[in-house]
């Protein structure tokens, strides 16, 4: 049975197809080697028995890390958060990842009672009404499931890059996550967007079809939109809010 896709007609998105020059190829090879060494060192430090986990949200950066971890057989647990409002393209990619890498994803869902109470009390799309209501929704659908996913872990890995947003410019490769009480590792901090897409193209890594439709950053469907060419890559996330404060709570430091 054919599936009707909500995507716009195919267009050429230059961001997802960088020119694979010799310089870029060489840079990406070095980046990949350094990141693989970083991940191996993390396994050596935090253990190979499930104490180290990678939070995969299926963005382009996370697909680079997924490929590096699974192709190299690194003993790093990969988990994902299903908020219940992800785009269809994200679910399609989840299935493709399981098939391509012969794996089963460990998926965490929000508490049903908490979601029902929020929707009944505030409305199905209450997150558009205020930042407080949006953050409450994010907490229920993302933060609390993340806390369960990280229970008992010594460290977690993210696909964050310093160039992604105004809230991430000073991002270190390693920091203590006081909110979750463990180390947080960001091995792609120095990667550029071109580095990420060059790796994906060179290694034929599966990725979310929405990226080709000018969705550089993909979260829940109601809170994600396409951006204009040259627009900030996080402009499509919670576009109605102040860009200097746009985070869901997963990556906000406690003061």
mmCIF file of C-alpha atoms in Angstrom:
data_model
loop_
_atom_site.group_PDB
_atom_site.id
_atom_site.type_symbol
_atom_site.label_atom_id
_atom_site.label_comp_id
_atom_site.label_asym_id
_atom_site.label_seq_id
_atom_site.Cartn_x
_atom_site.Cartn_y
_atom_site.Cartn_z
ATOM 1 C CA UNK A 1 0.000 0.000 0.000
ATOM 2 C CA UNK A 2 1.424 3.380 -0.947
ATOM 3 C CA UNK A 3 1.975 5.974 1.753
ATOM 4 C CA UNK A 4 1.025 9.602 1.162
ATOM 5 C CA UNK A 5 3.927 11.793 2.255
ATOM 6 C CA UNK A 6 3.387 15.320 3.661
ATOM 7 C CA UNK A 7 6.705 16.413 2.160
ATOM 8 C CA UNK A 8 6.864 19.198 -0.391
ATOM 9 C CA UNK A 9 8.032 18.341 -3.894
ATOM 10 C CA UNK A 10 11.748 17.399 -4.039
ATOM 11 C CA UNK A 11 14.069 20.380 -4.120
ATOM 12 C CA UNK A 12 17.808 20.734 -3.986
ATOM 13 C CA UNK A 13 18.931 21.673 -0.485
ATOM 14 C CA UNK A 14 22.571 22.766 -0.682
ATOM 15 C CA UNK A 15 23.087 22.245 3.045
ATOM 16 C CA UNK A 16 22.567 18.483 2.789
ATOM 17 C CA UNK A 17 24.743 18.130 -0.295
ATOM 18 C CA UNK A 18 28.013 19.984 0.317
ATOM 19 C CA UNK A 19 30.644 19.904 -2.404
ATOM 20 C CA UNK A 20 32.879 16.983 -1.487
ATOM 21 C CA UNK A 21 36.195 18.673 -2.125
ATOM 22 C CA UNK A 22 39.490 17.001 -1.301
ATOM 23 C CA UNK A 23 39.882 19.417 1.610
ATOM 24 C CA UNK A 24 36.471 18.569 3.055
ATOM 25 C CA UNK A 25 37.031 14.834 2.589
ATOM 26 C CA UNK A 26 40.339 15.050 4.438
ATOM 27 C CA UNK A 27 38.816 17.131 7.236
ATOM 28 C CA UNK A 28 35.951 14.710 7.726
ATOM 29 C CA UNK A 29 38.303 11.736 7.790
ATOM 30 C CA UNK A 30 40.260 13.388 10.603
ATOM 31 C CA UNK A 31 37.069 14.356 12.455
ATOM 32 C CA UNK A 32 35.744 10.797 12.219
ATOM 33 C CA UNK A 33 39.011 9.286 13.426
ATOM 34 C CA UNK A 34 39.157 11.698 16.361
ATOM 35 C CA UNK A 35 35.538 11.036 17.293
ATOM 36 C CA UNK A 36 35.986 7.293 17.121
ATOM 37 C CA UNK A 37 39.020 7.589 19.414
ATOM 38 C CA UNK A 38 36.945 9.781 21.771
ATOM 39 C CA UNK A 39 34.192 7.163 21.921
ATOM 40 C CA UNK A 40 36.654 4.326 22.543
ATOM 41 C CA UNK A 41 38.262 6.326 25.363
ATOM 42 C CA UNK A 42 34.809 6.916 26.861
ATOM 43 C CA UNK A 43 34.125 3.170 26.842
ATOM 44 C CA UNK A 44 37.486 2.556 28.524
ATOM 45 C CA UNK A 45 36.683 5.106 31.226
ATOM 46 C CA UNK A 46 33.018 4.397 31.903
ATOM 47 C CA UNK A 47 32.779 0.691 31.151
ATOM 48 C CA UNK A 48 31.395 -1.639 28.526
ATOM 49 C CA UNK A 49 28.454 -3.024 30.510
ATOM 50 C CA UNK A 50 25.777 -0.443 29.831
ATOM 51 C CA UNK A 51 27.134 2.405 31.960
ATOM 52 C CA UNK A 52 27.656 4.612 28.898
ATOM 53 C CA UNK A 53 24.690 5.594 26.731
ATOM 54 C CA UNK A 54 24.033 7.637 23.620
ATOM 55 C CA UNK A 55 20.802 9.623 23.299
ATOM 56 C CA UNK A 56 19.785 9.348 19.649
ATOM 57 C CA UNK A 57 17.159 11.826 18.432
ATOM 58 C CA UNK A 58 17.732 10.859 14.774
ATOM 59 C CA UNK A 59 19.012 14.230 13.636
ATOM 60 C CA UNK A 60 21.883 14.321 11.136
ATOM 61 C CA UNK A 61 24.508 14.610 13.875
ATOM 62 C CA UNK A 62 23.049 11.689 15.788
ATOM 63 C CA UNK A 63 23.107 9.568 12.659
ATOM 64 C CA UNK A 64 26.854 10.206 12.348
ATOM 65 C CA UNK A 65 27.351 8.943 15.898
ATOM 66 C CA UNK A 66 24.984 6.020 15.334
ATOM 67 C CA UNK A 67 27.047 4.970 12.325
ATOM 68 C CA UNK A 68 30.362 5.305 14.180
ATOM 69 C CA UNK A 69 29.092 3.335 17.178
ATOM 70 C CA UNK A 70 27.330 0.503 15.357
ATOM 71 C CA UNK A 71 29.749 0.008 12.469
ATOM 72 C CA UNK A 72 32.631 -0.236 14.904
ATOM 73 C CA UNK A 73 30.782 -2.466 17.350
ATOM 74 C CA UNK A 74 31.318 -0.115 20.304
ATOM 75 C CA UNK A 75 29.594 -1.274 23.522
ATOM 76 C CA UNK A 76 27.601 1.946 23.933
ATOM 77 C CA UNK A 77 23.891 1.691 24.664
ATOM 78 C CA UNK A 78 21.792 3.649 22.163
ATOM 79 C CA UNK A 79 18.392 4.882 23.285
ATOM 80 C CA UNK A 80 15.745 7.215 21.896
ATOM 81 C CA UNK A 81 12.846 9.221 23.279
ATOM 82 C CA UNK A 82 9.505 8.870 21.523
ATOM 83 C CA UNK A 83 7.451 11.890 22.582
ATOM 84 C CA UNK A 84 4.338 10.618 20.846
ATOM 85 C CA UNK A 85 4.346 13.608 18.471
ATOM 86 C CA UNK A 86 7.307 12.905 16.220
ATOM 87 C CA UNK A 87 7.062 13.410 12.432
ATOM 88 C CA UNK A 88 6.276 10.356 10.304
ATOM 89 C CA UNK A 89 9.685 10.744 8.665
ATOM 90 C CA UNK A 90 11.404 10.232 12.014
ATOM 91 C CA UNK A 91 9.577 6.946 12.585
ATOM 92 C CA UNK A 92 10.506 5.874 9.057
ATOM 93 C CA UNK A 93 14.160 6.558 9.839
ATOM 94 C CA UNK A 94 13.934 4.594 13.093
ATOM 95 C CA UNK A 95 12.771 1.585 11.113
ATOM 96 C CA UNK A 96 15.504 2.077 8.524
ATOM 97 C CA UNK A 97 18.166 2.211 11.247
ATOM 98 C CA UNK A 98 16.961 -1.072 12.749
ATOM 99 C CA UNK A 99 17.065 -2.699 9.333
ATOM 100 C CA UNK A 100 20.362 -1.210 8.123
ATOM 101 C CA UNK A 101 22.332 -1.966 11.280
ATOM 102 C CA UNK A 102 20.471 -5.139 12.299
ATOM 103 C CA UNK A 103 19.617 -3.749 15.704
ATOM 104 C CA UNK A 104 16.638 -3.035 17.943
ATOM 105 C CA UNK A 105 16.265 0.448 19.348
ATOM 106 C CA UNK A 106 15.708 1.034 23.038
ATOM 107 C CA UNK A 107 12.849 3.532 23.098
ATOM 108 C CA UNK A 108 11.480 5.412 26.116
ATOM 109 C CA UNK A 109 7.980 6.912 26.152
ATOM 110 C CA UNK A 110 6.413 9.621 28.331
ATOM 111 C CA UNK A 111 4.217 8.685 31.264
ATOM 112 C CA UNK A 112 0.696 8.175 29.903
ATOM 113 C CA UNK A 113 -1.066 9.640 32.943
ATOM 114 C CA UNK A 114 1.099 12.778 32.845
ATOM 115 C CA UNK A 115 0.396 13.354 29.140
ATOM 116 C CA UNK A 116 -3.335 12.819 29.619
ATOM 117 C CA UNK A 117 -3.471 15.223 32.572
ATOM 118 C CA UNK A 118 -1.611 17.911 30.634
ATOM 119 C CA UNK A 119 -3.801 17.615 27.535
ATOM 120 C CA UNK A 120 -7.050 17.479 29.514
ATOM 121 C CA UNK A 121 -6.040 20.423 31.662
ATOM 122 C CA UNK A 122 -4.373 22.704 29.133
ATOM 123 C CA UNK A 123 -5.365 21.538 25.637
ATOM 124 C CA UNK A 124 -3.871 19.409 22.881
ATOM 125 C CA UNK A 125 -1.610 22.208 21.553
ATOM 126 C CA UNK A 126 -1.191 24.271 24.711
ATOM 127 C CA UNK A 127 2.555 24.640 24.109
ATOM 128 C CA UNK A 128 1.839 27.453 21.630
ATOM 129 C CA UNK A 129 0.221 29.570 24.340
ATOM 130 C CA UNK A 130 3.230 30.313 26.549
ATOM 131 C CA UNK A 131 6.820 29.306 27.188
ATOM 132 C CA UNK A 132 5.790 27.849 30.540
ATOM 133 C CA UNK A 133 3.244 25.531 28.929
ATOM 134 C CA UNK A 134 5.711 24.591 26.197
ATOM 135 C CA UNK A 135 8.397 23.729 28.743
ATOM 136 C CA UNK A 136 5.913 21.715 30.780
ATOM 137 C CA UNK A 137 5.085 19.694 27.682
ATOM 138 C CA UNK A 138 8.788 19.163 26.960
ATOM 139 C CA UNK A 139 9.374 18.071 30.541
ATOM 140 C CA UNK A 140 6.633 15.457 30.366
ATOM 141 C CA UNK A 141 7.504 14.166 26.915
ATOM 142 C CA UNK A 142 11.312 14.478 26.983
ATOM 143 C CA UNK A 143 12.960 15.347 30.291
ATOM 144 C CA UNK A 144 11.259 12.780 32.516
ATOM 145 C CA UNK A 145 11.776 9.921 30.012
ATOM 146 C CA UNK A 146 15.433 10.981 29.673
ATOM 147 C CA UNK A 147 15.839 10.752 33.438
ATOM 148 C CA UNK A 148 14.570 7.180 33.337
ATOM 149 C CA UNK A 149 16.825 6.350 30.404
ATOM 150 C CA UNK A 150 19.888 7.660 32.253
ATOM 151 C CA UNK A 151 19.150 5.973 35.577
ATOM 152 C CA UNK A 152 22.184 3.968 36.675
ATOM 153 C CA UNK A 153 24.449 5.375 33.938
ATOM 154 C CA UNK A 154 27.863 6.912 34.504
ATOM 155 C CA UNK A 155 27.875 9.091 31.378
ATOM 156 C CA UNK A 156 25.780 9.961 28.347
ATOM 157 C CA UNK A 157 26.706 11.026 24.839
ATOM 158 C CA UNK A 158 24.948 13.657 22.727
ATOM 159 C CA UNK A 159 25.228 14.867 19.140
ATOM 160 C CA UNK A 160 25.328 18.547 20.112
ATOM 161 C CA UNK A 161 27.533 20.930 18.119
ATOM 162 C CA UNK A 162 28.709 24.371 19.234
ATOM 163 C CA UNK A 163 27.548 25.986 15.982
ATOM 164 C CA UNK A 164 23.966 24.756 16.276
ATOM 165 C CA UNK A 165 22.484 27.548 18.370
ATOM 166 C CA UNK A 166 23.076 30.693 20.399
ATOM 167 C CA UNK A 167 22.557 28.586 23.527
ATOM 168 C CA UNK A 168 25.428 26.225 22.568
ATOM 169 C CA UNK A 169 28.326 28.453 21.484
ATOM 170 C CA UNK A 170 30.452 27.686 24.566
ATOM 171 C CA UNK A 171 29.650 23.973 24.575
ATOM 172 C CA UNK A 172 32.558 21.820 25.863
ATOM 173 C CA UNK A 173 33.351 18.294 24.726
ATOM 174 C CA UNK A 174 32.817 17.136 28.294
ATOM 175 C CA UNK A 175 30.877 18.531 31.230
ATOM 176 C CA UNK A 176 29.179 17.383 34.403
ATOM 177 C CA UNK A 177 25.422 17.172 34.003
ATOM 178 C CA UNK A 178 24.271 18.271 37.446
ATOM 179 C CA UNK A 179 20.617 17.821 36.553
ATOM 180 C CA UNK A 180 21.081 14.121 35.877
ATOM 181 C CA UNK A 181 24.106 13.541 38.111
ATOM 182 C CA UNK A 182 26.527 12.112 35.555
ATOM 183 C CA UNK A 183 29.097 13.064 32.926
ATOM 184 C CA UNK A 184 27.880 14.415 29.607
ATOM 185 C CA UNK A 185 29.994 13.938 26.494
ATOM 186 C CA UNK A 186 29.648 16.002 23.316
ATOM 187 C CA UNK A 187 32.100 14.501 20.799
ATOM 188 C CA UNK A 188 30.834 16.492 17.793
ATOM 189 C CA UNK A 189 31.339 19.944 19.312
ATOM 190 C CA UNK A 190 33.841 21.072 16.670
ATOM 191 C CA UNK A 191 32.081 19.520 13.659
ATOM 192 C CA UNK A 192 30.603 21.943 11.140
ATOM 193 C CA UNK A 193 27.328 21.314 9.330
ATOM 194 C CA UNK A 194 29.350 20.586 6.181
ATOM 195 C CA UNK A 195 31.412 18.017 8.107
ATOM 196 C CA UNK A 196 28.251 16.239 9.230
ATOM 197 C CA UNK A 197 26.715 16.078 5.774
ATOM 198 C CA UNK A 198 29.959 15.133 4.085
ATOM 199 C CA UNK A 199 30.279 12.172 6.471
ATOM 200 C CA UNK A 200 26.682 11.137 5.751
ATOM 201 C CA UNK A 201 27.225 11.316 1.999
ATOM 202 C CA UNK A 202 30.613 9.623 2.000
ATOM 203 C CA UNK A 203 29.446 6.742 4.190
ATOM 204 C CA UNK A 204 25.891 6.511 2.818
ATOM 205 C CA UNK A 205 24.379 6.945 6.267
ATOM 206 C CA UNK A 206 20.552 6.965 6.402
ATOM 207 C CA UNK A 207 19.000 10.267 7.491
ATOM 208 C CA UNK A 208 15.663 11.959 8.045
ATOM 209 C CA UNK A 209 13.958 12.844 4.740
ATOM 210 C CA UNK A 210 12.841 16.164 6.240
ATOM 211 C CA UNK A 211 16.436 17.438 6.122
ATOM 212 C CA UNK A 212 16.195 17.642 2.339
ATOM 213 C CA UNK A 213 13.043 19.738 2.781
ATOM 214 C CA UNK A 214 14.958 22.462 4.690
ATOM 215 C CA UNK A 215 14.382 21.091 8.204
ATOM 216 C CA UNK A 216 17.929 21.275 9.636
ATOM 217 C CA UNK A 217 16.757 20.666 13.235
ATOM 218 C CA UNK A 218 13.921 18.215 13.827
ATOM 219 C CA UNK A 219 11.951 17.673 17.010
ATOM 220 C CA UNK A 220 8.254 17.121 17.575
ATOM 221 C CA UNK A 221 6.115 17.777 14.501
ATOM 222 C CA UNK A 222 4.040 20.670 15.948
ATOM 223 C CA UNK A 223 7.170 22.489 17.128
ATOM 224 C CA UNK A 224 9.305 22.098 14.001
ATOM 225 C CA UNK A 225 9.104 23.895 10.663
ATOM 226 C CA UNK A 226 11.271 24.377 7.588
ATOM 227 C CA UNK A 227 13.688 27.325 7.432
ATOM 228 C CA UNK A 228 14.726 29.641 4.635
ATOM 229 C CA UNK A 229 18.088 29.223 2.903
ATOM 230 C CA UNK A 230 20.701 30.959 5.046
ATOM 231 C CA UNK A 231 18.436 31.164 8.094
ATOM 232 C CA UNK A 232 19.764 29.975 11.455
ATOM 233 C CA UNK A 233 19.598 26.179 11.627
ATOM 234 C CA UNK A 234 17.585 26.280 14.877
ATOM 235 C CA UNK A 235 15.130 28.880 13.561
ATOM 236 C CA UNK A 236 12.604 26.159 12.823
ATOM 237 C CA UNK A 237 12.383 24.992 16.431
ATOM 238 C CA UNK A 238 9.865 26.824 18.675
ATOM 239 C CA UNK A 239 10.034 29.671 16.168
ATOM 240 C CA UNK A 240 7.621 31.782 18.229
ATOM 241 C CA UNK A 241 10.101 32.057 21.135
ATOM 242 C CA UNK A 242 13.266 34.024 21.956
ATOM 243 C CA UNK A 243 16.167 32.285 20.115
ATOM 244 C CA UNK A 244 18.539 32.820 23.052
ATOM 245 C CA UNK A 245 16.363 30.641 25.293
ATOM 246 C CA UNK A 246 15.130 27.910 22.937
ATOM 247 C CA UNK A 247 15.918 24.600 24.621
ATOM 248 C CA UNK A 248 13.586 21.797 25.664
ATOM 249 C CA UNK A 249 15.218 21.105 29.018
ATOM 250 C CA UNK A 250 17.361 18.159 28.000
ATOM 251 C CA UNK A 251 20.453 20.329 27.666
ATOM 252 C CA UNK A 252 19.910 23.170 30.127
ATOM 253 C CA UNK A 253 22.444 23.526 32.910
ATOM 254 C CA UNK A 254 21.293 23.937 36.482
ATOM 255 C CA UNK A 255 22.406 27.242 37.977
#
